[in-house]
Tab-separated table of C-alpha atoms in Angstrom:
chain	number	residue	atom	x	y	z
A	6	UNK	CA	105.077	42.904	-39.879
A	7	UNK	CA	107.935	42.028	-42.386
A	8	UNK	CA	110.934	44.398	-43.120
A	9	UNK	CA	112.382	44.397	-45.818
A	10	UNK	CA	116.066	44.649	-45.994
A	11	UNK	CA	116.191	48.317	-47.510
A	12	UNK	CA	114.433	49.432	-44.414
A	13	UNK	CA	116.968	48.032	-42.155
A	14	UNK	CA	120.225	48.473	-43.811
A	15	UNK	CA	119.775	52.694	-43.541
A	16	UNK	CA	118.524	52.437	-40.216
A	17	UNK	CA	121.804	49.980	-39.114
A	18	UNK	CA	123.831	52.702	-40.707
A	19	UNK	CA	122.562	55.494	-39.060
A	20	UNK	CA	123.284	53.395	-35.437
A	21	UNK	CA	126.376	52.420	-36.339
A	22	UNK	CA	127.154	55.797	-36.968
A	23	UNK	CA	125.678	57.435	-33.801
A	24	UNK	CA	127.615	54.557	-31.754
A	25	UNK	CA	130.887	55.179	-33.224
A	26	UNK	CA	132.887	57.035	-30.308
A	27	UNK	CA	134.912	60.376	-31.149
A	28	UNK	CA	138.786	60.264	-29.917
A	29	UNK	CA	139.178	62.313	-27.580
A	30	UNK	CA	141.500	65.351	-27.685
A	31	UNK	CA	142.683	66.838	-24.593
A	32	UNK	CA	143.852	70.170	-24.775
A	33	UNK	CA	147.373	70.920	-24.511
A	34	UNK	CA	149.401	72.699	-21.547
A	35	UNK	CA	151.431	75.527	-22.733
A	36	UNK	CA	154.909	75.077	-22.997
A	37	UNK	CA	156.921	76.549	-19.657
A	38	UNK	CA	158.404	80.213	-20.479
A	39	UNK	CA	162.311	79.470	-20.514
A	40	UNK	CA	164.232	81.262	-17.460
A	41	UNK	CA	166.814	83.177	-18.761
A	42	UNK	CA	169.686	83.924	-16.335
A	43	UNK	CA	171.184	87.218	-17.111
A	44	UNK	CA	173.773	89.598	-15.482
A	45	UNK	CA	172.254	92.815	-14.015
A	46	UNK	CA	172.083	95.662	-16.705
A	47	UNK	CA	173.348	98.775	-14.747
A	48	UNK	CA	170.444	101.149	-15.882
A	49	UNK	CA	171.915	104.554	-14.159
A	50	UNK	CA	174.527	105.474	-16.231
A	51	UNK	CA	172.606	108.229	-17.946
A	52	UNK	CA	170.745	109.516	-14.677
A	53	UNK	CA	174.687	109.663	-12.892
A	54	UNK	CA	176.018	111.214	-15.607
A	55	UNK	CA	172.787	113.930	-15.972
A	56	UNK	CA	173.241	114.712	-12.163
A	57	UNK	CA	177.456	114.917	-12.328
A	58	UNK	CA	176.615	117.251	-15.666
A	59	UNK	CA	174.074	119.230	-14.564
A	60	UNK	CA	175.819	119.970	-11.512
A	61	UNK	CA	179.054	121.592	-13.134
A	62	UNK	CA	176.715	123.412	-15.893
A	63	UNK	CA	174.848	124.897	-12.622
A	64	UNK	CA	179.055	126.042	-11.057
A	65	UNK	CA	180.137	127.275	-14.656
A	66	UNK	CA	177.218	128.969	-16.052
A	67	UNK	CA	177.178	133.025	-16.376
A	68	UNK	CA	173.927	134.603	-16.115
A	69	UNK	CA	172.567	135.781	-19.304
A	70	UNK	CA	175.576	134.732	-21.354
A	71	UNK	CA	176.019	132.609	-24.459
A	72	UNK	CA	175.408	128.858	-23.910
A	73	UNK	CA	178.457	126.512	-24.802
A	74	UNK	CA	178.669	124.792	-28.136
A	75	UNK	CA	177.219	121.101	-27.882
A	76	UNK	CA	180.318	119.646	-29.579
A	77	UNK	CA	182.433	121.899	-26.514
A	78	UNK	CA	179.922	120.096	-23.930
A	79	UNK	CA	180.524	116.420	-25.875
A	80	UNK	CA	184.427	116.973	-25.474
A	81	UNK	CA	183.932	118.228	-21.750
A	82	UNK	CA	181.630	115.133	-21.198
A	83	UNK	CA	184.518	112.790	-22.792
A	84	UNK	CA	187.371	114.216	-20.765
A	85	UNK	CA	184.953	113.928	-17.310
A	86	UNK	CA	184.700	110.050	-18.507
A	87	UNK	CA	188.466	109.583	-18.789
A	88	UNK	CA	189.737	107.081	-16.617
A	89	UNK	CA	186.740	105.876	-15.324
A	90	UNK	CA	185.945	102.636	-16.423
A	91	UNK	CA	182.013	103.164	-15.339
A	92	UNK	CA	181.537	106.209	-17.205
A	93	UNK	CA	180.294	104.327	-20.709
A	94	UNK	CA	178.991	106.394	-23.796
A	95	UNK	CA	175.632	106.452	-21.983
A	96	UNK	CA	177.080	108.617	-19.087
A	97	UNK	CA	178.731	110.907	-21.665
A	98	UNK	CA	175.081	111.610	-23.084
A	99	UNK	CA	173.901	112.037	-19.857
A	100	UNK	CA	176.490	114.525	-18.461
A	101	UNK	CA	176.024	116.064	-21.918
A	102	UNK	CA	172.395	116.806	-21.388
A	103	UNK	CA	172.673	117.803	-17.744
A	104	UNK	CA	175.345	119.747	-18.446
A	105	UNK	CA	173.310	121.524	-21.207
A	106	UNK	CA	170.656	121.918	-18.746
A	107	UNK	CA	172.233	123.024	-15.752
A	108	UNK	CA	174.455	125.763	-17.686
A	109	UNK	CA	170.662	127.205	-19.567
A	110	UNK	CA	169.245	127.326	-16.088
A	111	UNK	CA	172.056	129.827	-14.861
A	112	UNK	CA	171.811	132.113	-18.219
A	113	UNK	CA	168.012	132.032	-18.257
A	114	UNK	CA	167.612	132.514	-14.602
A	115	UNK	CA	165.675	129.811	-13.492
A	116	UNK	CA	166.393	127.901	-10.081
């Protein structure tokens, strides 16, 4: 059996392409997450201030009277903050709130 050489070229092809050997890629590891070093964020500012506010709403409420004017309460908040270095914005919004609070609680009667 003779054959010819258009029979075996193809066929050579075809194994010299099956033989060929794929490079091999090897997944990659996920870069580490950086650790970030930071100072501790205080995060009770608002809750001191809401306790401290609601507190003194609670002593200077009058039962079914008026309840203050919120600019009133923001300018009571800012004079409890003075001269406390801990007492930030945040506080004043909190004290402002409990204040708020506190004082509706008296006028509306509820414990």
């Amino acid at each position: 059996m003779k054959m010819h050489v258009w029979t075996i070229l193809p066929m050579a092809l075809i194994l010299a392409a099956g033989c060929k050997e794929e490079p091999r890629v090897l997944p990659e590891e996920p870069a580490p997450k950086p650790v970030v070093n930071m100072a501790p964020v205080p995060t009770r500012p608002f809750e001191d201030g809401y306790e401290a506010g609601f507190e003194l709403g609670r002593q200077q409420g009058v039962p079914h009277g008026k309840l203050p004017d919120p600019a009133a309460v923001r300018r009571l908040a800012s004079e409890q903050a003075a001269g406390h270095s801990e007492r930030t914005e945040r506080w004043e919004r909190g004290f402002a709130d409990g204040y708020m609070d506190g004082y509706s609680n008296v006028v509306t009667g509820k414990k």
